[in-house]
Amino acid sequence: MTVTTARARETGGTRRDLLLDVAAEMVAAGDADAVSMESVAGRAGVSRALVYKHFANRQALLHALYERESSHLHRSLSAAVQRASTLEEMLRALVAGALAAQSERAATFAALASEGGRPRGHRDRQRRRDAQTLRHFTKQAVAELGLDEEVATTALGLALSSISVVLGQWRRRPSPEYAALLGETWAAMTIGGLRSLAAQES
């Protein structure tokens, strides 16, 4: 989104959103170190006092941006998973979304983290989101495959935590084709393993 587009959105959003949009553009363009209360005000075409009205300082601005981007990502992944009707579709949606986010947003999150933009409590919030995701997948596995809840929780906990390995593999060969192969392989191995466990229980 360009700054012009962000300004055009101002009537539908908030001044705070506008300022975060401007900061996000700077970070995405590789200018994270140039983000300041003054530079954001200048690019947004507002007074510096208005930026201070919404954010106490540069770190608060970066923290807010990190949280907003993280929340957007979580909502996007959750929506994709919610649209799926089977466990296998849910797994494919999750890994495809994670790979897409790695391609589109990893540099932004890395730049924000390097500038001290990751809020102190973010890891705890992410753990709660991960736990919620695990519960959702477990519930589907129990209903669809008849797995014991503890077995499903253990197996899916291992599978979901291994997505970080998938992302690490993609970073070594960042192409759409390899992303598709990795996603397909991970989903097939995960659903295959779950079905195997269900067969052992029956």
Short mmCIF file of C-alpha atoms in Angstrom, two decimals:
data_model
loop_
_atom_site.label_atom_id
_atom_site.label_comp_id
_atom_site.label_asym_id
_atom_site.label_seq_id
_atom_site.Cartn_x
_atom_site.Cartn_y
_atom_site.Cartn_z
CA MET A 1 0.00 0.00 0.00
CA THR A 2 1.38 3.44 -0.91
CA VAL A 3 1.27 6.44 1.39
CA THR A 4 -1.20 8.02 -1.02
CA THR A 5 -3.47 5.00 -0.65
CA ALA A 6 -3.04 5.15 3.11
CA ARG A 7 -4.10 8.80 3.15
CA ALA A 8 -7.10 7.95 1.02
CA ARG A 9 -8.04 5.32 3.60
CA GLU A 10 -7.87 7.79 6.44
CA THR A 11 -11.57 8.57 6.37
CA GLY A 12 -12.39 4.87 6.64
CA GLY A 13 -9.73 4.06 9.19
CA THR A 14 -7.99 6.20 11.80
CA ARG A 15 -5.09 8.60 12.00
CA ARG A 16 -3.27 5.93 13.98
CA ASP A 17 -3.73 3.46 11.10
CA LEU A 18 -2.37 6.04 8.68
CA LEU A 19 0.77 6.56 10.75
CA LEU A 20 1.31 2.82 11.06
CA ASP A 21 0.82 2.43 7.29
CA VAL A 22 3.55 5.00 6.69
CA ALA A 23 5.93 3.28 9.11
CA ALA A 24 5.15 -0.09 7.51
CA GLU A 25 6.05 1.26 4.07
CA MET A 26 9.36 2.53 5.35
CA VAL A 27 10.20 -0.79 6.99
CA ALA A 28 9.16 -2.78 3.90
CA ALA A 29 11.37 -0.54 1.74
CA GLY A 30 14.37 -1.36 3.94
CA ASP A 31 14.32 1.94 5.84
CA ALA A 32 13.49 0.61 9.31
CA ASP A 33 16.38 2.54 10.84
CA ALA A 34 14.98 5.76 9.34
CA VAL A 35 11.63 5.40 11.09
CA SER A 36 11.30 8.24 13.57
CA MET A 37 8.52 10.41 14.88
CA GLU A 38 9.72 13.20 12.56
CA SER A 39 10.07 11.07 9.41
CA VAL A 40 6.68 9.42 9.88
CA ALA A 41 5.03 12.81 10.43
CA GLY A 42 6.70 14.21 7.32
CA ARG A 43 5.72 11.32 5.08
CA ALA A 44 2.18 11.25 6.43
CA GLY A 45 1.80 14.99 5.96
CA VAL A 46 0.85 15.61 9.59
CA SER A 47 2.42 17.41 12.51
CA ARG A 48 4.93 15.71 14.77
CA ALA A 49 2.62 16.49 17.68
CA LEU A 50 -0.04 14.28 16.10
CA VAL A 51 2.37 11.35 15.97
CA TYR A 52 3.18 11.87 19.66
CA LYS A 53 -0.54 11.97 20.40
CA HIS A 54 -0.80 8.33 19.28
CA PHE A 55 2.65 6.99 20.25
CA ALA A 56 4.83 7.95 23.21
CA ASN A 57 8.08 7.49 21.29
CA ARG A 58 9.73 5.64 18.38
CA GLN A 59 9.82 2.34 20.24
CA ALA A 60 6.11 2.53 21.03
CA LEU A 61 5.45 3.17 17.34
CA LEU A 62 7.52 0.16 16.29
CA HIS A 63 5.91 -2.01 18.97
CA ALA A 64 2.45 -1.05 17.71
CA LEU A 65 3.46 -1.82 14.14
CA TYR A 66 4.87 -5.22 15.10
CA GLU A 67 1.69 -6.09 16.98
CA ARG A 68 -0.53 -4.93 14.12
CA GLU A 69 1.39 -6.93 11.51
CA SER A 70 1.41 -9.99 13.76
CA SER A 71 -2.33 -9.71 14.40
CA HIS A 72 -3.06 -9.31 10.68
CA LEU A 73 -1.03 -12.41 9.95
CA HIS A 74 -2.78 -14.41 12.66
CA ARG A 75 -6.22 -13.37 11.43
CA SER A 76 -5.31 -14.21 7.84
CA LEU A 77 -4.08 -17.69 8.75
CA SER A 78 -7.06 -18.30 11.03
CA ALA A 79 -9.51 -17.28 8.30
CA ALA A 80 -7.87 -19.62 5.79
CA VAL A 81 -8.04 -22.51 8.25
CA GLN A 82 -11.65 -21.72 9.19
CA ARG A 83 -12.69 -21.89 5.52
CA ALA A 84 -11.37 -25.45 5.25
CA SER A 85 -13.88 -28.24 5.77
CA THR A 86 -11.57 -31.20 6.50
CA LEU A 87 -8.47 -31.72 8.62
CA GLU A 88 -6.32 -32.23 5.53
CA GLU A 89 -7.58 -28.99 4.00
CA MET A 90 -6.90 -27.20 7.29
CA LEU A 91 -3.32 -28.46 7.35
CA ARG A 92 -2.75 -27.42 3.75
CA ALA A 93 -4.22 -23.98 4.37
CA LEU A 94 -2.03 -23.44 7.42
CA VAL A 95 1.26 -24.42 5.82
CA ALA A 96 0.48 -22.55 2.58
CA GLY A 97 -0.34 -19.43 4.58
CA ALA A 98 2.80 -19.74 6.68
CA LEU A 99 4.96 -20.09 3.57
CA ALA A 100 3.25 -17.13 1.90
CA ALA A 101 3.80 -15.03 5.01
CA GLN A 102 7.46 -16.06 5.09
CA SER A 103 7.81 -14.82 1.53
CA GLU A 104 5.89 -11.58 2.00
CA ARG A 105 6.51 -10.48 5.58
CA ALA A 106 9.61 -12.15 6.99
CA ALA A 107 11.86 -9.23 6.08
CA THR A 108 9.47 -6.78 7.74
CA PHE A 109 9.34 -8.75 11.00
CA ALA A 110 13.13 -9.23 10.99
CA ALA A 111 13.71 -5.52 10.44
CA LEU A 112 11.28 -4.57 13.19
CA ALA A 113 12.87 -7.05 15.61
CA SER A 114 16.36 -5.72 14.84
CA GLU A 115 15.14 -2.18 15.63
CA GLY A 116 13.69 -3.26 18.97
CA GLY A 117 10.18 -3.36 17.62
CA ARG A 118 9.15 -6.71 19.10
CA PRO A 119 7.08 -5.95 22.23
CA ARG A 120 8.10 -7.61 25.47
CA GLY A 121 4.89 -9.60 25.84
CA HIS A 122 4.66 -10.69 22.22
CA ARG A 123 6.07 -14.18 22.79
CA ASP A 124 3.44 -14.88 25.43
CA ARG A 125 0.66 -13.71 23.12
CA GLN A 126 2.08 -15.88 20.33
CA ARG A 127 2.15 -18.90 22.63
CA ARG A 128 -1.52 -18.34 23.43
CA ARG A 129 -2.33 -18.12 19.73
CA ASP A 130 -0.37 -21.31 19.07
CA ALA A 131 -2.22 -23.08 21.87
CA GLN A 132 -5.54 -21.96 20.42
CA THR A 133 -4.51 -23.25 16.98
CA LEU A 134 -3.48 -26.59 18.47
CA ARG A 135 -6.83 -26.95 20.26
CA HIS A 136 -8.70 -26.21 17.04
CA PHE A 137 -6.77 -28.81 15.04
CA THR A 138 -7.02 -31.35 17.84
CA LYS A 139 -10.78 -30.99 18.02
CA GLN A 140 -11.03 -31.63 14.27
CA ALA A 141 -8.71 -34.65 14.44
CA VAL A 142 -10.75 -36.20 17.26
CA ALA A 143 -14.04 -35.62 15.43
CA GLU A 144 -12.86 -36.65 11.97
CA LEU A 145 -10.38 -39.45 12.66
CA GLY A 146 -11.59 -40.69 16.04
CA LEU A 147 -8.20 -40.12 17.62
CA ASP A 148 -7.78 -40.05 21.36
CA GLU A 149 -7.51 -36.41 22.42
CA GLU A 150 -4.14 -36.78 24.11
CA VAL A 151 -2.70 -38.63 21.11
CA ALA A 152 -4.09 -36.01 18.73
CA THR A 153 -2.73 -33.16 20.83
CA THR A 154 0.73 -34.74 21.02
CA ALA A 155 0.91 -35.59 17.31
CA LEU A 156 -0.39 -32.24 16.13
CA GLY A 157 1.82 -30.37 18.59
CA LEU A 158 4.83 -32.02 16.98
CA ALA A 159 3.52 -31.39 13.47
CA LEU A 160 2.66 -27.74 14.00
CA SER A 161 5.98 -26.99 15.68
CA SER A 162 7.77 -28.48 12.66
CA ILE A 163 6.40 -25.75 10.38
CA SER A 164 9.41 -23.69 11.47
CA VAL A 165 11.60 -26.39 9.90
CA VAL A 166 9.59 -26.12 6.67
CA LEU A 167 10.14 -22.37 6.65
CA GLY A 168 13.85 -22.85 7.27
CA GLN A 169 14.07 -25.20 4.29
CA TRP A 170 12.26 -22.67 2.11
CA ARG A 171 14.72 -19.91 3.05
CA ARG A 172 17.48 -22.02 1.53
CA ARG A 173 15.63 -22.16 -1.79
CA PRO A 174 13.00 -19.40 -1.83
CA SER A 175 10.91 -20.15 -4.88
CA PRO A 176 7.16 -20.66 -5.38
CA GLU A 177 7.79 -24.14 -6.76
CA TYR A 178 9.77 -25.24 -3.73
CA ALA A 179 7.21 -23.69 -1.41
CA ALA A 180 4.50 -25.78 -3.09
CA LEU A 181 6.61 -28.93 -2.76
CA LEU A 182 7.38 -28.27 0.89
CA GLY A 183 3.76 -27.51 1.72
CA GLU A 184 2.48 -30.60 -0.05
CA THR A 185 5.10 -32.83 1.57
CA TRP A 186 4.45 -31.50 5.08
CA ALA A 187 0.68 -31.80 4.75
CA ALA A 188 0.86 -35.31 3.28
CA MET A 189 3.25 -36.52 5.98
CA THR A 190 1.14 -34.98 8.75
CA ILE A 191 -2.24 -36.29 7.63
CA GLY A 192 -0.67 -39.65 6.80
CA GLY A 193 0.81 -39.91 10.27
CA LEU A 194 -2.47 -38.98 11.92
CA ARG A 195 -4.38 -41.55 9.90
CA SER A 196 -1.79 -44.16 10.81
CA LEU A 197 -2.25 -43.38 14.51
CA ALA A 198 -6.02 -43.58 14.10
CA ALA A 199 -5.67 -46.99 12.45
CA GLN A 200 -3.55 -48.24 15.35
CA GLU A 201 -6.23 -47.14 17.82
CA SER A 202 -9.08 -48.81 15.98
#
